[in-house]
Tab-separated table of C-alpha atoms and ligand atoms in Angstrom:
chain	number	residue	atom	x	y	z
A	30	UNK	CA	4.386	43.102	-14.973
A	31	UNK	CA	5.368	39.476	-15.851
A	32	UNK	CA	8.036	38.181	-14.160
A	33	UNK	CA	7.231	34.352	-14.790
A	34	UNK	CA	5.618	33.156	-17.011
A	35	UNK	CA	1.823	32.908	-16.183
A	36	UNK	CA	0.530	30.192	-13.589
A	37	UNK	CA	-2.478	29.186	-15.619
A	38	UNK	CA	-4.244	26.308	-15.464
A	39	UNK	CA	-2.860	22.887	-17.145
A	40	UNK	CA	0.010	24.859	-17.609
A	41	UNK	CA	3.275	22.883	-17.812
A	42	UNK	CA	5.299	24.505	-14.578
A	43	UNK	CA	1.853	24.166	-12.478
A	44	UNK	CA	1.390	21.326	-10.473
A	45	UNK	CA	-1.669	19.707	-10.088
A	46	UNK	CA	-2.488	18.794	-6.664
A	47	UNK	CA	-4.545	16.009	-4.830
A	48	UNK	CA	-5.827	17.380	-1.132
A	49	UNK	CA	-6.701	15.361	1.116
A	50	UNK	CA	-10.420	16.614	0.596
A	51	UNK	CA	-10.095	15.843	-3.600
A	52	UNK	CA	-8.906	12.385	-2.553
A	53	UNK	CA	-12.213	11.615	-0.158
A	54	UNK	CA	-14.026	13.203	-3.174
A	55	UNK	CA	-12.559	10.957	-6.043
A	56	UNK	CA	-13.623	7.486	-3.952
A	57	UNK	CA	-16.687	8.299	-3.371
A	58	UNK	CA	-17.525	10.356	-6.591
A	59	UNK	CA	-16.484	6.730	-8.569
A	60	UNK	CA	-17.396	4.185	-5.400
A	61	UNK	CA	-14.653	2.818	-3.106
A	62	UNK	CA	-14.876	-0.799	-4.854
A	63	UNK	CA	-14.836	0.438	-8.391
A	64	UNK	CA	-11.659	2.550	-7.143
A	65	UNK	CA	-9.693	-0.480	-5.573
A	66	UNK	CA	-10.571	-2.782	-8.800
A	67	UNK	CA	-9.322	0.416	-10.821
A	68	UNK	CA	-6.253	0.714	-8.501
A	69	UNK	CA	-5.688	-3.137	-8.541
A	70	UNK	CA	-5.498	-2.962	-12.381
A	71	UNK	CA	-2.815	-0.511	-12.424
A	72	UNK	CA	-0.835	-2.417	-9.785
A	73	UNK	CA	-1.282	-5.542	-11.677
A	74	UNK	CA	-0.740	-3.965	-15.206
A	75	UNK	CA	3.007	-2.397	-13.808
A	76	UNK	CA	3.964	-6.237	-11.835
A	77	UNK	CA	3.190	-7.189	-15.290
A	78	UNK	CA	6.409	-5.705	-16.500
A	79	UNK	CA	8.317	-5.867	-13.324
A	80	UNK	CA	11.286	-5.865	-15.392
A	81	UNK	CA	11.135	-2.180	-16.999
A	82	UNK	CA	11.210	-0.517	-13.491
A	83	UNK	CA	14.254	0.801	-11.221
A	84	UNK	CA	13.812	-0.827	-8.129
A	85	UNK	CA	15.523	-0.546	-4.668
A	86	UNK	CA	14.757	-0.861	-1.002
A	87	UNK	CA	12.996	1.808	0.343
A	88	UNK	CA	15.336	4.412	1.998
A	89	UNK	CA	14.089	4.365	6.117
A	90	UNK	CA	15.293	6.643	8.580
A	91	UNK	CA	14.519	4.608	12.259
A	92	UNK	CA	13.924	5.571	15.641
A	93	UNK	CA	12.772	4.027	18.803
A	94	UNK	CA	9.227	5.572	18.664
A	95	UNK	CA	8.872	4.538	14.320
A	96	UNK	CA	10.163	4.868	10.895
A	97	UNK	CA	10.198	7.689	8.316
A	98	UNK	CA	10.489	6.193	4.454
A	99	UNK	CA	11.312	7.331	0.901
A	100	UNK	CA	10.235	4.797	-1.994
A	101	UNK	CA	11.331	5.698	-5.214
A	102	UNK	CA	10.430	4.004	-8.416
A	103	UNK	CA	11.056	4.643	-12.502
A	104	UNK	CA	10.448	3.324	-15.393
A	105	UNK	CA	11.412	5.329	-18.889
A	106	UNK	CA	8.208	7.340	-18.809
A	107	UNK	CA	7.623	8.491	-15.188
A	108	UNK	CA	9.419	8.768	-11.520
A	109	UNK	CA	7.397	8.410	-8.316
A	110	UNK	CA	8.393	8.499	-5.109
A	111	UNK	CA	6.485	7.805	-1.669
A	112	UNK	CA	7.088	9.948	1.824
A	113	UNK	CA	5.737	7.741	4.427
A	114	UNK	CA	5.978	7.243	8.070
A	115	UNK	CA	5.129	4.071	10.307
A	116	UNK	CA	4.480	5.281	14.060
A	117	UNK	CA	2.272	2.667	15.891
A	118	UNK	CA	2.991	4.610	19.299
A	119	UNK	CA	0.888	7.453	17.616
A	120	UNK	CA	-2.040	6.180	17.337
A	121	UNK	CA	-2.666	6.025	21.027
A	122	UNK	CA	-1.892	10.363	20.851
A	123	UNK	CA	-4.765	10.694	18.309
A	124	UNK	CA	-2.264	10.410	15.066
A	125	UNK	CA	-2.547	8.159	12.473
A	126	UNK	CA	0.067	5.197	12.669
A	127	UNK	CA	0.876	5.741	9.140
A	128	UNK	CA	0.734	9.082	7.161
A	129	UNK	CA	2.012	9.985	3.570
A	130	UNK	CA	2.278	12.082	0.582
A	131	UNK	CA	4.130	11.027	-3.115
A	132	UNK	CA	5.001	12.738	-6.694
A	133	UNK	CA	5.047	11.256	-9.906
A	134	UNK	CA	7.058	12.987	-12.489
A	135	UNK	CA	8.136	13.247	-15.796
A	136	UNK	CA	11.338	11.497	-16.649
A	137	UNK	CA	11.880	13.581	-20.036
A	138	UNK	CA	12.303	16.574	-18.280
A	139	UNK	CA	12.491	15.800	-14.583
A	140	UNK	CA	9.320	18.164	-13.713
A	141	UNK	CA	6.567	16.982	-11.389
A	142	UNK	CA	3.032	16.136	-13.232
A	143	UNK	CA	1.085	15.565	-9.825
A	144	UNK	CA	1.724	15.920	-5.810
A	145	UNK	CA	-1.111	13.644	-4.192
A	146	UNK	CA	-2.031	12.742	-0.565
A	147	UNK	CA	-1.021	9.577	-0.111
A	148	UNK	CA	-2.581	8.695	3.686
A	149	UNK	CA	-5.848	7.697	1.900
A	150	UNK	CA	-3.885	6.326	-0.920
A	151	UNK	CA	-1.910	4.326	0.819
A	152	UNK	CA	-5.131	2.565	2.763
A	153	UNK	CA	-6.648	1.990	-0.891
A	154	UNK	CA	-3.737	0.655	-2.803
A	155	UNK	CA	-2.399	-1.652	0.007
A	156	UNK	CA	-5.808	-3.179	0.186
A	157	UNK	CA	-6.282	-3.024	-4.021
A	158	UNK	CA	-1.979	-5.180	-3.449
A	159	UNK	CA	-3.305	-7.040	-1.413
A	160	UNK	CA	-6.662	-8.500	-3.073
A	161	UNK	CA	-5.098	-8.727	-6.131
A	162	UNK	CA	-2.555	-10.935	-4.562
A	163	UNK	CA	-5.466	-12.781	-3.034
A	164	UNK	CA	-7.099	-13.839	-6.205
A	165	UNK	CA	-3.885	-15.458	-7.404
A	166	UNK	CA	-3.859	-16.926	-4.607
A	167	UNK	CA	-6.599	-17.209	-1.911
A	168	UNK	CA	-8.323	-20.522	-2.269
A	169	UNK	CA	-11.318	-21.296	-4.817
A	170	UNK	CA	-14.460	-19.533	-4.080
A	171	UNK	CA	-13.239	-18.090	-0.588
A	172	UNK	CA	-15.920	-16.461	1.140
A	173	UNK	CA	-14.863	-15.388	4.813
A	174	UNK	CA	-11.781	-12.903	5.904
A	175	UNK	CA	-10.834	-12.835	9.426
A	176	UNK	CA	-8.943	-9.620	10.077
A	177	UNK	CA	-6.643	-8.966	13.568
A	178	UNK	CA	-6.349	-5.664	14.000
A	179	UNK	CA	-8.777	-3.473	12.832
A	180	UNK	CA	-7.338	0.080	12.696
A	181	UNK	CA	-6.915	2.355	9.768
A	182	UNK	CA	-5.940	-0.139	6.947
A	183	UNK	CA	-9.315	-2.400	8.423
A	184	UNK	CA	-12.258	-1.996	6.203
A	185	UNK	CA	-10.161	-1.145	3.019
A	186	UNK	CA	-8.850	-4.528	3.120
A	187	UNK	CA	-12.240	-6.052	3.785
A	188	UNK	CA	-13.829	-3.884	0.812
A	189	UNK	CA	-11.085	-4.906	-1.670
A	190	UNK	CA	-11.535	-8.929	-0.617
A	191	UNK	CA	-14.908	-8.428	-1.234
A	192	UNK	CA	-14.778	-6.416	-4.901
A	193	UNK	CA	-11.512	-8.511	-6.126
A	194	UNK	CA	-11.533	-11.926	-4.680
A	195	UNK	CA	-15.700	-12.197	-4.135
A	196	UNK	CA	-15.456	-12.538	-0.030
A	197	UNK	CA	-18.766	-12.856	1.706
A	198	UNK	CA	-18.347	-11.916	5.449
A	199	UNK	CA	-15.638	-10.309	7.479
A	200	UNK	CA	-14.585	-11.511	10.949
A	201	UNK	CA	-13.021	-9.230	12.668
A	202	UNK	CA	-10.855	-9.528	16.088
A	203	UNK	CA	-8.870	-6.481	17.848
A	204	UNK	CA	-7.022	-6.101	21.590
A	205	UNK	CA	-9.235	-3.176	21.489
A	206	UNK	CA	-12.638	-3.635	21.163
A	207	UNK	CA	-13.744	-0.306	20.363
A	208	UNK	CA	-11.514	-0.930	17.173
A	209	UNK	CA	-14.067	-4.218	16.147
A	210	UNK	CA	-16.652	-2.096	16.404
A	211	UNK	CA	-15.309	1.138	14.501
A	212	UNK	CA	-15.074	-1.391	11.630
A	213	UNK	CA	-18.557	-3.098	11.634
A	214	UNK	CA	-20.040	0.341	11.778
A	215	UNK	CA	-18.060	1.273	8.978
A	216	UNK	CA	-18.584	-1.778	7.126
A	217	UNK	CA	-22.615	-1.874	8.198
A	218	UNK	CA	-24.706	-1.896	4.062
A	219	UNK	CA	-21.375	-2.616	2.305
A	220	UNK	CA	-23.293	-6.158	1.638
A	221	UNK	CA	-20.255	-8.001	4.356
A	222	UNK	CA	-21.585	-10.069	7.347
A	223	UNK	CA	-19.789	-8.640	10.055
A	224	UNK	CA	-18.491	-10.681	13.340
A	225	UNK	CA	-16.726	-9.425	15.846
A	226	UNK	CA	-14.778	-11.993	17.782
A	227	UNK	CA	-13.178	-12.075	21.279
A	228	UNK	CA	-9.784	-13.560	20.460
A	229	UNK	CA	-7.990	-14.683	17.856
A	230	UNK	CA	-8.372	-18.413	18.116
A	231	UNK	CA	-11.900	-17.489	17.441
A	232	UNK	CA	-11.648	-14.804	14.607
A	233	UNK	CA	-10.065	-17.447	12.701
A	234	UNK	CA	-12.566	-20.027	12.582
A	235	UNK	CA	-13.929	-20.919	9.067
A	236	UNK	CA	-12.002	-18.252	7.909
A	237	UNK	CA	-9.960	-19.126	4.288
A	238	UNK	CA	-8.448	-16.052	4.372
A	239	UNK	CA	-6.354	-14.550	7.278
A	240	UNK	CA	-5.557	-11.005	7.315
A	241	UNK	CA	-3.203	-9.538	10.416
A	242	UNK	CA	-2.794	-5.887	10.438
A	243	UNK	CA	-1.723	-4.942	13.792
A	244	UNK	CA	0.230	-2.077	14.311
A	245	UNK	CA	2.816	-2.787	17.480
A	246	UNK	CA	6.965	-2.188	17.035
A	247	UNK	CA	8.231	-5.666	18.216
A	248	UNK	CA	8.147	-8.867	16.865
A	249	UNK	CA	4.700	-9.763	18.214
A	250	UNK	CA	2.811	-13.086	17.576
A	251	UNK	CA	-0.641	-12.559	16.050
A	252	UNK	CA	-1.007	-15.648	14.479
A	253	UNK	CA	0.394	-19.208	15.806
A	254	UNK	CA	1.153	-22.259	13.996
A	255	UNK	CA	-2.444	-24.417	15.371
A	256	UNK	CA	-4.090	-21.008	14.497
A	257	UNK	CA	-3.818	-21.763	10.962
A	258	UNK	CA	-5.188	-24.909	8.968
A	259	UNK	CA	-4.654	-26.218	5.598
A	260	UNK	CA	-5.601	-24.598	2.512
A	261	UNK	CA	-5.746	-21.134	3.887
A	262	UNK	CA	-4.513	-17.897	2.792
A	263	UNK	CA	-2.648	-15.267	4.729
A	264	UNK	CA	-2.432	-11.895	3.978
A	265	UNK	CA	0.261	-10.563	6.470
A	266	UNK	CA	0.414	-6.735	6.156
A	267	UNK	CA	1.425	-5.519	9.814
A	268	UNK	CA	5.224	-6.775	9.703
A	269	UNK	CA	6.787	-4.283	7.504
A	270	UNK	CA	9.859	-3.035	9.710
A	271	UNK	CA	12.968	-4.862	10.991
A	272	UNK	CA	11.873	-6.383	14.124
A	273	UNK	CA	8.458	-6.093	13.657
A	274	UNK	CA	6.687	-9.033	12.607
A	275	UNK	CA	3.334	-10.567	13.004
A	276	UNK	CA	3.308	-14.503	12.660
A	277	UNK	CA	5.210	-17.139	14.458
A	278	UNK	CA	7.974	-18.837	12.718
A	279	UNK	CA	6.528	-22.250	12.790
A	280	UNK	CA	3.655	-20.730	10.576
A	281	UNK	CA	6.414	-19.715	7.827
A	282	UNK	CA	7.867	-23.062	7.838
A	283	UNK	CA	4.258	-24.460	6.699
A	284	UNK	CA	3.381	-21.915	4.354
A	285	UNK	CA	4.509	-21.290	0.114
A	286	UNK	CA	5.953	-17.377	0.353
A	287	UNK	CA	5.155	-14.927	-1.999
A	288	UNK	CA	6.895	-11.575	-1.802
A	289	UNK	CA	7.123	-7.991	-3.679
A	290	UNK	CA	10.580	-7.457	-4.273
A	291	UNK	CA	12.687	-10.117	-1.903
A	292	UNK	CA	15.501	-7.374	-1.242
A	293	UNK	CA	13.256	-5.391	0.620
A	294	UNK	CA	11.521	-7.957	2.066
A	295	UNK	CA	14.280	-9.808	4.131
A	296	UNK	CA	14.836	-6.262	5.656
A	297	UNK	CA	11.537	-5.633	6.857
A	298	UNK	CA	9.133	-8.405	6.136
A	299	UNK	CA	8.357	-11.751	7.998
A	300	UNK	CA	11.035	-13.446	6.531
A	301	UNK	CA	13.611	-11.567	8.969
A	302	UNK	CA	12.781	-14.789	10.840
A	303	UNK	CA	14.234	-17.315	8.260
A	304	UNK	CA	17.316	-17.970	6.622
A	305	UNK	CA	18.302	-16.224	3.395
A	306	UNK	CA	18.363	-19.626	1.645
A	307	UNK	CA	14.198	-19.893	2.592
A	308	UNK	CA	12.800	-19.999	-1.358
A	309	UNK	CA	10.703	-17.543	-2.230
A	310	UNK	CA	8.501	-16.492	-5.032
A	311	UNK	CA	7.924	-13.059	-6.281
A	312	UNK	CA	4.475	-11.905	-7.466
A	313	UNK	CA	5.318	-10.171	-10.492
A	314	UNK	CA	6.603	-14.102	-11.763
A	315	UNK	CA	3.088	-15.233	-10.843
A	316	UNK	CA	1.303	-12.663	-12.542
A	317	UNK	CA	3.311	-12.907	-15.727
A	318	UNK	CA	2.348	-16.632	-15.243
A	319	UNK	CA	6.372	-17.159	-14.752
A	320	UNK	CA	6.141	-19.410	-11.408
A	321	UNK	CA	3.124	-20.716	-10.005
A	322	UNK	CA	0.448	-19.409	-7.455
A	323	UNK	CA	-1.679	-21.692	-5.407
A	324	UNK	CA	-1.310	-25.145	-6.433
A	325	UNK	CA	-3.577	-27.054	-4.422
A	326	UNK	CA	-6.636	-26.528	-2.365
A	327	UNK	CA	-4.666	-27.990	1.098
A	328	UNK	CA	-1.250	-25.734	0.624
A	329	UNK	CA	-1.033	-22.291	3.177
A	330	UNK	CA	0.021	-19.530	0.686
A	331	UNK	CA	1.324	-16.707	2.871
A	332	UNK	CA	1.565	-12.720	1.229
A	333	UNK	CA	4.302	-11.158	3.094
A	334	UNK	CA	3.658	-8.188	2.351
A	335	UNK	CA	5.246	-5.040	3.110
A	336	UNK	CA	4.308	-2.324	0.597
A	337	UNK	CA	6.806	-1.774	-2.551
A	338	UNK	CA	7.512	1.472	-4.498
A	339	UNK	CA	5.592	-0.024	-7.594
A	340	UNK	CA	2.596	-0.176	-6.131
A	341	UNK	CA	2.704	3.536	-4.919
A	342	UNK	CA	3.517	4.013	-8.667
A	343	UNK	CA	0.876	2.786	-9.968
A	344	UNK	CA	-1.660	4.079	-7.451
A	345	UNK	CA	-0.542	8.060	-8.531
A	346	UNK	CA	-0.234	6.850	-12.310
A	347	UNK	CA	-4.267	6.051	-11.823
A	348	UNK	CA	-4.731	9.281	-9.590
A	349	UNK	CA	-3.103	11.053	-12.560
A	350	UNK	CA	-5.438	9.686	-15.025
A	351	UNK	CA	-8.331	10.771	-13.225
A	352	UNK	CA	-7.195	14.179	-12.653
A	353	UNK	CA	-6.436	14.312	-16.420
A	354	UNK	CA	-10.186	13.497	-16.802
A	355	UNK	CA	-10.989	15.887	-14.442
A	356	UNK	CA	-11.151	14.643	-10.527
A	357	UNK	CA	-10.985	17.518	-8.354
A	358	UNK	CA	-7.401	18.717	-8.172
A	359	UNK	CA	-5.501	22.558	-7.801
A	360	UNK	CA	-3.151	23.747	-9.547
A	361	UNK	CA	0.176	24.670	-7.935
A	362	UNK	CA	2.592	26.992	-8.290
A	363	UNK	CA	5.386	25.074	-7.112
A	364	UNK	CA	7.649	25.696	-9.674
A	365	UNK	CA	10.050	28.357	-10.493
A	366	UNK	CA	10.202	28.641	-14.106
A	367	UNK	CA	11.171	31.946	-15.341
A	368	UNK	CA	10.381	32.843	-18.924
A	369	UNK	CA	14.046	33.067	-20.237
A	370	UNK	CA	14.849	29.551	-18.363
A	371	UNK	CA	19.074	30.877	-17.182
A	372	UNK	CA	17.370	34.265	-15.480
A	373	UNK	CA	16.104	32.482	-12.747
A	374	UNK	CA	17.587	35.977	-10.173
A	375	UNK	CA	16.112	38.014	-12.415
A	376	UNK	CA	12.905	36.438	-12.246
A	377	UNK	CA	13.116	37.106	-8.521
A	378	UNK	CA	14.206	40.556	-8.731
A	379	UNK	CA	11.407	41.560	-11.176
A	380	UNK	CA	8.914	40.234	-8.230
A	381	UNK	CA	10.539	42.911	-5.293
A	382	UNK	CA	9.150	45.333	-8.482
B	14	LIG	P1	-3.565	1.337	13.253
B	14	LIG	O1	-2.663	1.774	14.368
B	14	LIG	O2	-4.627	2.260	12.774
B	14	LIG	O3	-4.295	-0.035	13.680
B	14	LIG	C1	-3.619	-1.115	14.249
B	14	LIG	C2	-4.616	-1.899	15.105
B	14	LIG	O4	-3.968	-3.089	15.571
B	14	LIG	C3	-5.109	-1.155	16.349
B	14	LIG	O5	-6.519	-1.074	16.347
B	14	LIG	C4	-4.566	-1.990	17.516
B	14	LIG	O6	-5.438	-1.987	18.630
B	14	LIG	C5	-4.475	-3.363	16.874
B	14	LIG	N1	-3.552	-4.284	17.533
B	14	LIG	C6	-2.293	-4.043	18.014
B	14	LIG	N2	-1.777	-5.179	18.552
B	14	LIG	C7	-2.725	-6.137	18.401
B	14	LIG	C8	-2.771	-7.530	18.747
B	14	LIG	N3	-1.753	-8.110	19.363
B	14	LIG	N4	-3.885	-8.239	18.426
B	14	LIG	C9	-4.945	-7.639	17.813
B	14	LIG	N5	-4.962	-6.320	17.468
B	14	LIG	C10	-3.855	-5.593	17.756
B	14	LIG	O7	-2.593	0.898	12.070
B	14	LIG	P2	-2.953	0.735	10.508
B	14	LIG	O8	-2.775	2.005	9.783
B	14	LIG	O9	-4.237	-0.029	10.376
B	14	LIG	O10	-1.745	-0.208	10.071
B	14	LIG	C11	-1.648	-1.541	10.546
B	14	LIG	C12	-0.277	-2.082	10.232
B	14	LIG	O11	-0.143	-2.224	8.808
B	14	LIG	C13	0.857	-1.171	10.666
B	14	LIG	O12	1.866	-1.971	11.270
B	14	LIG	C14	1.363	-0.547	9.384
B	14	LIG	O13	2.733	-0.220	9.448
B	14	LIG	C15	1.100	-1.667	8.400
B	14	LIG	N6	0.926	-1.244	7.002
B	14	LIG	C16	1.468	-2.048	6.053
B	14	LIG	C17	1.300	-1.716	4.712
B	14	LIG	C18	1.852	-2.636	3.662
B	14	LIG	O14	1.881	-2.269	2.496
B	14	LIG	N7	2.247	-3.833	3.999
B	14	LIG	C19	0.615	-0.555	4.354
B	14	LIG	C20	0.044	0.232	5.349
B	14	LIG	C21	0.206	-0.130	6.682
């Protein structure tokens, strides 16, 4: 008997879903770089019309051990929306800090076109944000990234500075060592040098690009003001919560800011630490060519980054497209979607038959 109509594959009311497993499979099926420059062009293609998208501060639900997030986006064609948690606490238990799943829909008739892990995801298009941002504005022919804190998001970053912005080496500086040295095993053939460093005075040195990613729920100091000379870049991706934060004030007041989307970012980014009348630039002006980037080889451009809905967009837009040309996916039957579309109890009495 059909009480539905039937679940086949590519049909319209199935789902296609991205596992975990499908997810691990798609990177290295197409090669983590090629995937972050793919990723990267998505991100950059959507900033590029910045304009056609809802936008809003992510919705976060706080409590004293983390942070539980919703981050909706839309433009005419498609809805997305991120679940996503921040626990640094639960890393120490044997959980990931940050976990998180997303949908992209259709807006012309609200159904879902793809349910995706978003853990991996997450790792791959924060890293893909965050190089793109870096080759607007890390200086000329960069070649060394020193990176505090070298958990999860660690060698994603380094692997995106090296296929986006042309890095060389990697120095790499955690409280916990074992961290350091997760990373350099991880990072061992990608073609990186690999230093691990005993503090983070010394991470730092001859680095041109500074990446903190430290995971801690306070406003901690990672990076000082004599920590950080002229003409260097800093990718600050650990401060993403109101009162956490990562740098020192005095290291805002000498650095250009460049920010996602500035409503979210005075909630949760470094910036908590200035006043609202700080200026700012936003990326998607940069990219469109609208305000400037780095202007000269001395100035200390600063990322504050924090991770907007857009780029969570874009990241399941590209998952999409692969999935539409066949990356390993199944199809779910997550919708109820009876054939005569008002006999939705009669669907479900058909089914006790
Ligand atoms: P993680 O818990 O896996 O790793 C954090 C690492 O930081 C750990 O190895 C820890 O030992 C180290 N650390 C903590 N305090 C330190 C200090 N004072 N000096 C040096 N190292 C220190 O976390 P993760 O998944 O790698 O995430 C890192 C941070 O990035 C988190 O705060 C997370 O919320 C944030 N994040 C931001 C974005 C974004 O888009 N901006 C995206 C993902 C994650």
């Amino acid at each position: 008997m059909t009480y539905a109509k039937k679940p086949a594959p590519g049909h319209l009311a199935m789902v296609p879903f991205v596992s975990v497993a499908d997810m691990m499979d798609l990177v290295n099926t197409r090669g983590i770089e090629t995937v972050l420059r793919e990723i990267a062009a998505h991100i950059e293609a959507d900033f590029k019309r910045w304009p056609e998208f809802d936008k809003t501060p992510r919705v976060a639900a706080h409590s004293p051990e983390g942070v539980i997030e919703l981050m909706p986006t839309a433009d005419a064609q498609n809805y997305g929306f991120k679940y996503v948690n921040g626990h640094p606490k639960n890393m120490k238990e044997g959980f990931q800090t940050v976990t998180a799943f997303g949908v992209l829909s259709s807006v012309a008739n609200g159904y879902p076109i793809l349910l995706s892990e978003m853990t991996v995801l997450t790792a791959l298009r924060t890293a893909a944000t965050s190089a793109l941002v870096g080759r607007y504005l890390a200086p000329e022919n960069a070649a060394t990234m020193a990176i505090i804190g070298n958990g999860a998001q660690c060698e994603f970053q380094a692997l995106a500075f090296k296929a986006l912005v042309g890095i060389k080496a990697v120095r790499l500086f955690d409280i916990d060592r074992a961290a350091s040295e997760k990373a350099a095993r991880n990072l061992a053939g990608s073609g990186l040098d690999v230093v691990i460093c005993d503090s983070g005075q010394e991470v730092v040195q001859g680095a041109e690009i500074i990446t903190t990613c430290t995971a801690d729920k306070q406003n901690a100091t990672i990076l000082t003001d004599n920590m950080v000379g002229a003409g260097v870049h800093i990718n600050a991706i650990g401060g993403d919560c109101p009162g956490k934060t990562e740098l020192h004030r005095d290291v805002l007041l000498r650095s250009d800011i460049f920010v996602e989307y500035p409503p979210q970012t005075w909630i949760e980014g470094e910036i908590q630490q200035l006043d609202k009348t700080h200026p700012l630039t936003e990326l998607w002006q940069v990219m469109t060519g609208q305000a400037k980037g780095r202007t000269d080889a001395r100035q200390i451009t600063l990322f504050d980054s924090v991770g907007f809905a857009i780029e969570d967009f874009s990241a399941l837009r590209y998952v999409h497209d692969c999935v539409q040309q066949g990356a390993a996916h199944v199809e779910l039957d997550m919708l109820a979607d009876p054939d005569d579309p008002r006999d939705l109890f009669g669907m479900v009495k058909r089914a006790e038959a």
